[in-house]
């Protein structure tokens, strides 16, 4: 009886061993941390939920909460790419946060809009090549929206501002190094004028 | 006490060893234990030999079998011998090399091309040996983009042959997605001057805009029943996950974070939408009920910066891209867990067999499509259309 009792757990162990052979030998490939990423953060987030309720604050008080105006309101505008070309702003890797050093550029953009009540603004968000296409398309949009939110704080009516993300499809510098990447993580500002006769 | 233990070992060990032997004997008789270790990325391919096939038919058979977990070896080393001919039409049979018994009786094929016939034969071989339906006659969609950024959406056989452009937009295009069971795609095109989502019926040529809100409209993913779409819209102020009907009505916002969310995909039961987002400043995969509700993180231990999730048709796995300096194709259990890193590449899309993936990988700053068998890690590139071929989507219907 005692023997049978002992065989049972042993048989179970054997079954488990046979069933899982090889499962503990996953070869996780060489992990190279992205530049500027936090290597210590892998797998540390506790499982759980985050609230998916709509933000309770008034529009504009929290990032990502200023709805976009209808696309029709930007019909029949011509693009003036030169006017605000000097005020392109740049971003840190994997970030849509506006750097404090970019405030002067944003104020210049805001000033150009307040000087011409008929003008509108197109913000083009762009990324460097590190990152997948759809990740960058969303990140580029977030960068454009972050500038729009900052301009709203500077008094620009957000309904005058349109955003577009080009993801990683429109680099200004086609090279594949840190210098090129830092130039490509950017928002370009394009002044929009009503077409003549409109 | 020591004595007692020693006694027990003396009694138990022989019985234990006998059990081991018994187990294996019985297993071989009754449940046909596989001689391979069935672990993702570590499984040994099934050795087969090919005799009598030439040209395109031989190429097709080699490619189809390789990316479904077979290795091509000399007849002496084969577990199964595949023999036949491809003069005129493809004909062939499969014999078990050990038992010498027929595994697939002799058959011949008649259809438009030798390639088609060979794909059909490959599917019969896969079914006969593995019991699983083959993928030889399935299709993929992808984008082909020139150096200046303009591109078109293409459809081809899963091995890249018979590629056809389905758009003439000469614009940035992105994220093609199949409508299950239909020859129809959803995709993003910047042709209107904004990234908008289009529906395109490839049988009739009908094309219409599904989402053209201000800001970003992209990454359409069709629910398994074909009735709903998930996508990324930024109309409410941030790139979030939305759903709507397949015809572009009844838009509902599912996520409300201020982060840049991307690449929604459906669970095969239609209950969940998985996507890439940022929680507590870290890039993660998460899922939200398709009808709305709490967002739940899907842990991907061992890798960082996951994006591009795709849920396997059998519901068990989520394939994704991890961005860790280079891009890696990874697979994690659908409920989350430890990620298995497979090969370098991006944007995995499951074949209907829940075993093979199509992806794009960097070849000297150009993107090339590749087909990967996740069990054996056998991978083969497919021919390139233009500067960059990427974002492949495997049609899930058989």
XYZ file of C-alpha atoms in Angstrom:
596
model
C 0.000 0.000 0.000
C 2.776 2.347 0.984
C 4.591 1.530 -2.237
C 1.567 2.298 -4.345
C 1.155 5.610 -2.560
C 4.740 6.478 -3.447
C 4.523 5.322 -7.033
C 1.629 7.590 -7.752
C 3.485 10.873 -7.128
C 6.534 9.505 -8.932
C 4.433 8.573 -11.940
C 2.910 12.019 -11.883
C 6.365 13.576 -11.811
C 7.379 11.407 -14.722
C 4.328 12.395 -16.706
C 5.018 16.058 -16.057
C 8.666 15.635 -17.030
C 7.743 13.896 -20.283
C 5.050 16.421 -21.048
C 7.196 19.490 -20.585
C 10.539 18.374 -21.938
C 12.200 21.283 -23.600
C 9.807 23.892 -22.275
C 12.382 25.394 -19.984
C 14.962 25.998 -22.622
C 13.522 28.992 -24.436
C 16.365 30.762 -26.151
C 15.434 34.404 -25.857
C 17.409 36.218 -28.520
C 20.035 38.808 -27.803
C 18.293 41.774 -26.254
C 19.696 45.125 -27.197
C 18.178 48.034 -25.345
C 16.970 50.878 -27.512
C 19.000 54.033 -27.076
C 17.378 56.241 -24.439
C 14.965 53.538 -23.388
C 14.827 52.278 -19.841
C 16.493 48.867 -19.850
C 15.393 48.242 -16.273
C 11.724 48.373 -17.074
C 11.186 45.076 -18.876
C 8.404 43.044 -17.362
C 8.124 45.137 -14.220
C 4.654 46.476 -14.737
C 2.186 44.616 -12.534
C -0.662 43.043 -14.450
C -3.879 44.897 -13.956
C -6.250 47.313 -15.506
C -6.255 50.988 -16.243
C -9.343 53.071 -16.436
C -10.741 53.291 -19.916
C -13.382 55.812 -18.925
C -13.467 59.045 -20.896
C -11.406 61.826 -19.268
C -13.505 63.783 -16.761
C -11.684 67.082 -17.225
C -12.791 69.819 -19.563
C -11.402 69.543 -23.071
C -7.891 70.909 -23.223
C -7.037 70.367 -19.577
C -5.515 66.947 -20.150
C -3.398 65.847 -23.087
C -5.288 64.129 -25.848
C -8.669 65.630 -25.073
C -9.168 68.415 -27.625
C -11.402 67.017 -30.384
C -10.434 67.811 -33.965
C -12.494 70.136 -36.151
C -14.267 68.775 -39.225
C -11.892 68.238 -42.171
C -14.209 70.340 -44.371
C -13.160 73.466 -42.500
C -9.696 73.100 -44.045
C -10.874 72.822 -47.647
C -9.762 75.437 -50.168
C -6.595 76.464 -48.352
C -3.156 76.886 -49.909
C -0.050 75.719 -48.100
C 2.733 78.175 -47.259
C 5.568 75.893 -46.190
C 8.210 78.645 -46.002
C 6.473 80.966 -43.542
C 6.988 78.815 -40.435
C 9.852 76.593 -41.613
C 12.199 78.151 -39.057
C 9.995 77.006 -36.165
C 10.131 73.237 -36.628
C 10.289 71.612 -33.181
C 12.065 68.380 -32.244
C 11.339 65.541 -29.842
C 13.160 63.041 -27.680
C 13.178 59.379 -28.728
C 9.806 57.641 -28.284
C 8.337 60.840 -26.831
C 5.633 63.322 -27.776
C 6.443 65.686 -24.879
C 7.177 69.268 -25.925
C 10.686 70.191 -24.753
C 10.912 73.440 -22.777
C 13.447 74.740 -25.302
C 10.781 74.650 -28.025
C 8.496 77.222 -26.374
C 9.961 80.129 -28.350
C 9.212 78.368 -31.654
C 5.647 77.626 -30.560
C 5.140 81.267 -29.517
C 6.323 82.386 -32.954
C 3.814 80.049 -34.591
C 1.072 81.360 -32.294
C 2.055 84.928 -33.167
C 1.808 84.212 -36.904
C -1.729 82.902 -36.403
C -2.840 85.821 -34.270
C -1.443 88.239 -36.883
C -3.726 86.817 -39.569
C -7.238 85.898 -38.492
C -7.919 84.137 -41.832
C -4.886 81.871 -41.597
C -5.009 78.308 -40.322
C -2.300 75.851 -39.415
C -1.258 72.367 -40.486
C 1.053 70.501 -38.112
C 2.932 67.556 -39.642
C 4.189 65.026 -37.083
C 7.208 62.911 -38.010
C 9.377 60.194 -36.492
C 12.768 58.604 -36.885
C 13.045 55.178 -38.481
C 13.381 53.232 -35.233
C 9.967 51.746 -34.640
C 7.385 49.955 -36.723
C 5.292 51.794 -39.273
C 1.976 51.970 -37.414
C 3.677 52.707 -34.080
C 5.356 55.674 -35.773
C 2.165 56.768 -37.519
C 0.450 57.044 -34.146
C 3.489 58.604 -32.456
C 3.759 61.211 -35.246
C 0.083 62.082 -34.792
C 0.585 62.356 -31.036
C 3.501 64.753 -31.625
C 1.392 66.933 -33.897
C -1.462 66.895 -31.372
C 0.937 67.792 -28.534
C 1.975 70.946 -30.406
C -1.684 71.728 -31.073
C -2.419 71.418 -27.350
C 0.547 73.664 -26.506
C -0.662 76.262 -29.015
C -4.139 76.120 -27.475
C -2.559 77.035 -24.136
C -0.922 79.984 -25.929
C -4.358 81.170 -26.988
C -4.653 79.626 -30.463
C -8.164 78.378 -31.244
C -7.575 74.635 -31.784
C -10.313 74.521 -34.442
C -7.880 76.466 -36.668
C -5.296 73.707 -36.397
C -5.181 70.506 -38.458
C -2.768 67.622 -37.853
C -1.293 64.940 -40.086
C 1.168 62.181 -39.250
C 3.700 60.978 -41.786
C 5.127 58.427 -39.368
C 8.608 57.547 -40.564
C 7.775 58.087 -44.251
C 9.122 61.655 -44.604
C 12.545 61.970 -43.003
C 14.384 65.273 -43.601
C 17.670 63.408 -43.267
C 17.783 59.988 -44.964
C 20.841 58.811 -43.019
C 20.645 56.026 -40.461
C 22.491 57.561 -37.503
C 21.754 59.459 -34.308
C 22.225 62.858 -35.952
C 19.661 62.043 -38.656
C 17.239 60.512 -36.174
C 17.233 63.619 -33.960
C 16.436 65.814 -37.006
C 13.650 63.505 -38.150
C 11.753 63.429 -34.827
C 9.903 66.663 -35.489
C 6.764 68.715 -36.062
C 6.772 70.897 -39.173
C 4.385 73.869 -39.198
C 2.644 74.834 -42.437
C 0.654 78.074 -42.628
C -2.645 77.738 -44.506
C -4.176 80.690 -46.366
C -7.639 80.801 -47.928
C -7.408 80.395 -51.698
C -7.846 83.648 -53.621
C -11.531 84.428 -54.154
C -12.639 82.263 -51.194
C 15.081 6.453 8.846
C 17.935 6.182 6.362
C 17.345 2.477 6.107
C 13.700 2.976 5.478
C 14.418 5.420 2.675
C 16.961 3.077 1.140
C 14.424 0.263 1.290
C 11.804 2.391 -0.337
C 14.171 3.385 -3.114
C 14.994 -0.261 -3.671
C 11.336 -1.023 -4.038
C 10.241 2.058 -5.915
C 13.106 2.528 -8.347
C 12.638 -0.690 -10.311
C 8.902 -0.066 -10.508
C 9.602 3.504 -11.571
C 11.980 2.353 -14.285
C 9.532 -0.297 -15.369
C 6.875 2.378 -15.641
C 9.118 4.487 -17.845
C 9.597 1.556 -20.180
C 5.933 0.630 -20.045
C 4.889 4.177 -20.756
C 7.011 4.511 -23.834
C 5.936 1.113 -25.197
C 2.312 1.860 -24.699
C 2.678 5.322 -26.119
C 4.241 4.054 -29.304
C 1.450 1.553 -29.745
C -1.545 3.624 -28.906
C -0.960 7.344 -29.031
C 1.837 7.583 -31.558
C 4.275 9.788 -29.642
C 6.058 12.254 -31.866
C 9.804 11.871 -32.039
C 10.119 15.636 -32.178
C 10.014 18.150 -29.345
C 6.976 20.277 -29.997
C 8.147 23.616 -28.652
C 7.725 26.866 -30.514
C 10.976 27.746 -32.243
C 12.679 24.473 -31.257
C 10.672 21.817 -33.061
C 12.638 19.601 -35.449
C 11.289 19.654 -39.002
C 9.771 16.492 -40.492
C 12.307 15.126 -43.025
C 10.843 14.407 -46.452
C 12.358 13.699 -49.861
C 11.166 14.907 -53.256
C 11.725 12.751 -56.336
C 10.689 13.365 -59.927
C 9.593 17.010 -59.787
C 11.281 19.753 -61.778
C 11.049 23.489 -62.440
C 8.243 25.566 -60.971
C 6.470 22.556 -59.469
C 9.608 21.515 -57.561
C 10.147 25.120 -56.400
C 6.568 25.373 -55.119
C 6.709 22.033 -53.295
C 10.041 22.905 -51.638
C 8.844 26.358 -50.540
C 5.408 25.270 -49.306
C 6.746 22.302 -47.337
C 9.697 24.224 -45.845
C 7.524 26.990 -44.369
C 5.106 24.444 -42.897
C 7.746 22.597 -40.901
C 9.270 20.058 -43.291
C 12.936 19.667 -44.230
C 14.004 18.398 -47.630
C 16.504 15.549 -47.388
C 17.855 12.641 -49.407
C 15.422 9.681 -49.801
C 17.529 7.533 -47.406
C 17.114 10.099 -44.620
C 13.435 10.836 -45.233
C 10.567 9.953 -42.937
C 8.226 10.360 -45.916
C 9.102 10.038 -49.587
C 7.222 12.276 -51.993
C 7.475 11.103 -55.577
C 5.810 11.869 -58.859
C 6.320 14.072 -61.880
C 5.530 17.536 -63.162
C 5.659 16.940 -66.911
C 2.385 18.214 -68.298
C 0.484 18.021 -65.035
C 1.575 17.521 -61.452
C 1.064 14.015 -60.182
C 2.451 12.432 -57.075
C 2.156 10.281 -53.990
C 3.590 10.015 -50.493
C 5.061 6.874 -48.944
C 6.030 6.305 -45.327
C 9.757 5.545 -45.612
C 9.793 3.241 -42.601
C 6.598 1.216 -42.994
C 6.724 1.474 -46.822
C 2.984 2.049 -46.707
C 1.202 4.666 -48.756
C 0.560 7.895 -46.845
C -1.096 9.634 -49.791
C -2.343 7.561 -52.700
C -1.214 8.505 -56.240
C -3.127 11.479 -57.613
C -2.879 13.969 -60.432
C -3.933 17.588 -60.724
C -5.477 19.642 -63.477
C -5.811 23.392 -63.209
C -4.620 26.610 -64.791
C -0.919 26.436 -63.967
C 1.725 24.031 -62.744
C 2.265 26.319 -59.733
C -1.413 26.027 -58.757
C -1.318 22.259 -59.173
C 1.842 22.011 -57.080
C 0.301 24.178 -54.316
C -2.740 21.869 -54.283
C -0.472 18.798 -54.061
C 1.518 20.448 -51.230
C -1.749 21.008 -49.340
C -2.661 17.319 -49.773
C 0.792 16.291 -48.516
C 0.524 18.529 -45.434
C -2.965 17.227 -44.646
C -1.921 13.585 -45.102
C 1.161 13.853 -42.871
C 0.070 16.354 -40.199
C -3.717 16.171 -40.309
C -3.752 19.981 -40.640
C -4.978 21.953 -43.597
C -2.169 23.372 -45.749
C -1.697 27.021 -46.706
C -0.467 26.524 -50.280
C -3.499 28.136 -51.910
C -3.867 31.176 -49.627
C -3.269 34.855 -50.398
C -1.591 37.813 -48.759
C -1.952 41.574 -49.131
C 0.903 44.009 -48.484
C 2.186 47.474 -49.303
C 5.008 48.190 -51.729
C 6.608 51.592 -51.311
C 9.233 53.360 -53.397
C 12.105 55.369 -51.945
C 10.156 58.642 -52.216
C 7.481 57.305 -49.883
C 4.721 56.725 -52.429
C 3.330 53.230 -52.654
C 0.491 50.923 -53.578
C -1.395 48.029 -52.004
C -0.709 44.630 -53.580
C -2.283 41.184 -53.401
C -0.388 37.995 -54.213
C -0.196 34.268 -53.553
C 1.254 33.659 -50.088
C 4.670 32.960 -51.652
C 4.708 36.349 -53.408
C 3.917 35.009 -56.869
C 1.136 36.467 -59.036
C 1.420 39.872 -57.337
C -1.041 42.486 -58.540
C -1.355 46.145 -57.540
C -4.882 46.852 -56.347
C -4.407 50.624 -55.948
C -3.099 53.341 -58.245
C -2.852 56.039 -55.599
C 0.818 57.016 -55.915
C 0.558 58.039 -52.274
C 1.530 56.742 -48.864
C -0.580 53.638 -48.278
C -0.656 51.409 -45.199
C -2.064 48.548 -43.205
C -4.074 46.377 -45.604
C -6.542 44.037 -43.867
C -8.699 41.283 -45.373
C -12.415 41.005 -44.917
C -12.894 37.350 -43.828
C -14.209 35.117 -46.583
C -14.349 37.915 -49.149
C -12.028 39.125 -51.863
C -12.059 42.562 -50.218
C -9.607 44.720 -48.321
C -9.593 47.657 -45.949
C -6.494 49.851 -46.006
C -5.174 53.331 -45.331
C -4.311 55.738 -48.143
C -3.045 59.329 -47.992
C -4.383 59.851 -51.517
C -7.089 62.320 -50.310
C -4.384 64.402 -48.560
C -5.051 62.762 -45.225
C -4.606 59.213 -43.927
C -8.119 57.842 -44.491
C -9.482 54.279 -44.346
C -10.833 52.746 -47.562
C -12.890 49.643 -48.317
C -12.020 47.988 -51.620
C -13.961 45.113 -53.158
C -11.388 43.367 -55.350
C -14.023 41.454 -57.347
C -16.060 44.464 -58.444
C -13.446 47.204 -58.106
C -15.802 49.151 -55.857
C -13.904 51.367 -53.448
C -15.232 53.760 -50.847
C -14.037 55.749 -47.881
C -14.917 54.250 -44.506
C -13.261 56.788 -42.170
C -12.082 60.276 -43.142
C -12.180 62.174 -39.903
C -9.716 64.951 -39.129
C -6.357 63.594 -38.032
C -5.364 59.949 -38.196
C -7.600 57.214 -39.646
C -5.613 53.983 -39.941
C -5.021 50.322 -39.087
C -8.416 48.869 -39.934
C -8.890 45.301 -38.639
C -12.002 43.291 -39.510
C -13.803 41.229 -36.854
C -13.807 37.458 -37.454
C -17.507 37.564 -38.457
C -16.740 40.360 -40.922
C -19.344 42.679 -39.412
C -17.241 45.127 -37.386
C -14.049 47.086 -37.832
C -11.498 48.137 -35.260
C -9.174 51.009 -36.154
C -7.107 53.913 -34.865
C -8.711 57.365 -35.031
C -7.405 60.585 -33.469
C -10.601 62.598 -33.979
C -11.222 62.974 -30.253
C -7.727 64.330 -29.613
C -5.423 61.303 -29.382
C -4.777 58.156 -31.436
C -7.237 55.733 -29.800
C -8.944 52.439 -30.622
C -12.389 52.797 -32.194
C -14.862 50.328 -33.672
C -17.556 50.744 -36.307
C -19.719 48.601 -38.563
C -18.061 47.114 -41.637
C -19.848 49.725 -43.781
C -18.421 52.648 -41.791
C -21.439 53.438 -39.601
C -21.879 53.496 -35.805
C -18.408 54.659 -34.694
C -17.659 54.002 -31.020
C -14.554 54.983 -29.083
C -13.130 52.068 -27.041
C -10.005 53.585 -25.465
C -9.494 57.032 -24.015
C -5.828 57.263 -23.080
C -3.771 60.317 -24.074
C -1.110 57.951 -25.485
C -0.358 57.003 -29.076
C -2.148 53.692 -29.499
C -1.674 51.556 -32.609
C -2.366 48.339 -34.531
C -5.624 46.854 -33.188
C -6.384 43.183 -33.936
C -9.294 40.897 -32.973
C -9.375 37.747 -30.902
C -10.810 34.949 -33.086
C -13.930 34.752 -30.866
C -14.572 38.439 -31.577
C -14.648 39.285 -27.869
C -11.398 41.256 -27.540
C -9.357 43.798 -29.395
C -5.616 43.701 -28.733
C -3.503 46.779 -29.472
C -0.205 48.507 -28.647
C -0.190 51.363 -26.155
C 1.759 52.980 -23.337
C 0.837 52.365 -19.684
C 2.824 54.032 -16.900
C 5.294 55.329 -19.495
C 6.044 51.845 -20.821
C 5.185 50.391 -24.192
C 2.890 47.400 -23.738
C 0.305 45.230 -25.443
C -3.183 45.526 -24.021
C -6.689 44.337 -24.805
C -10.129 45.877 -24.454
C -13.534 44.142 -24.735
C -14.884 44.703 -28.259
C -18.076 46.073 -26.748
C -16.165 48.480 -24.504
C -14.827 48.142 -20.967
C -11.642 48.021 -18.949
C -8.305 47.924 -20.706
C -6.127 44.994 -19.555
C -2.413 44.686 -20.065
C -1.070 41.558 -21.843
C 2.354 40.852 -20.260
C 5.191 40.083 -22.701
C 7.966 39.137 -20.287
C 11.510 39.136 -21.584
C 11.092 41.684 -24.360
C 10.355 45.400 -24.521
C 8.468 47.862 -26.691
C 5.932 45.445 -28.219
C 3.888 46.591 -31.251
C 2.019 45.136 -34.253
C 0.079 42.391 -32.416
C -1.727 39.687 -34.393
C -3.900 37.072 -32.672
C -3.575 33.513 -34.048
C -6.731 32.075 -35.662
C -6.768 29.226 -33.097
C -6.853 31.824 -30.309
C -3.757 30.544 -28.521
C -1.048 33.042 -29.438
C -0.335 36.660 -30.104
C 2.536 37.373 -32.486
C 4.058 40.857 -32.308
C 7.124 42.952 -33.041
C 9.456 43.925 -30.217
C 11.527 47.024 -30.803
C 14.797 46.534 -28.962
C 17.350 48.325 -31.101
C 16.526 45.879 -33.849
C 13.109 44.458 -34.568
C 12.247 40.924 -33.488
C 9.278 38.726 -34.252
C 7.944 37.364 -30.956
C 5.081 35.137 -29.885
C 3.391 35.128 -26.482
C 0.450 33.069 -25.137
C -2.723 35.070 -25.816
C -3.261 35.620 -22.102
C 0.263 37.006 -21.757
C 3.421 35.451 -20.364
C 6.987 34.883 -21.435
C 7.647 35.924 -25.009
C 9.456 33.598 -27.394
C 11.795 35.551 -29.670
C 11.851 33.919 -33.102
C 13.650 35.877 -35.856
C 14.413 39.468 -36.779
C 11.547 41.198 -38.546
C 8.408 43.272 -38.178
C 4.664 43.141 -38.601
C 3.861 39.406 -38.259
C 0.572 38.151 -39.681
C -0.692 34.616 -38.996
C -1.550 32.143 -41.707
C -4.867 30.296 -41.286
C -2.881 27.318 -39.906
C -1.873 29.294 -36.742
C 1.667 28.079 -37.345
C 3.156 30.060 -40.242
C 3.699 33.844 -40.187
C 4.363 36.344 -42.943
C 6.441 39.364 -41.892
C 8.759 42.004 -43.290
C 12.446 42.136 -42.469
C 15.251 44.579 -43.035
C 17.666 43.679 -45.842
C 20.092 46.583 -46.075
C 17.575 49.318 -45.154
C 14.987 47.780 -47.453
C 12.010 45.776 -46.328
C 11.515 42.290 -47.793
C 8.639 39.920 -47.066
C 9.474 36.599 -45.412
C 7.476 33.533 -44.461
C 8.300 31.889 -41.112
C 7.304 28.550 -39.602
C 7.185 29.434 -35.900
C 7.637 25.840 -34.683
C 10.904 25.152 -36.532
C 11.977 28.785 -37.161
C 12.436 27.878 -40.823
C 12.167 31.119 -42.789
C 12.223 32.017 -46.493
C 12.155 35.409 -48.210
C 9.681 36.012 -50.992
C 10.352 38.127 -54.097
C 10.345 41.904 -53.727
C 8.004 44.136 -55.732
C 9.676 47.501 -55.192
C 11.934 49.453 -52.805
C 10.152 48.298 -49.673
C 7.525 45.605 -49.251
C 5.934 45.603 -45.816
C 2.862 45.255 -43.599
C 1.777 41.873 -44.996
C -1.676 40.559 -44.074
C -2.558 36.898 -44.550
C -6.084 36.178 -45.767
C -7.553 34.018 -43.021
C -10.179 32.166 -45.051
C -9.226 28.908 -46.690
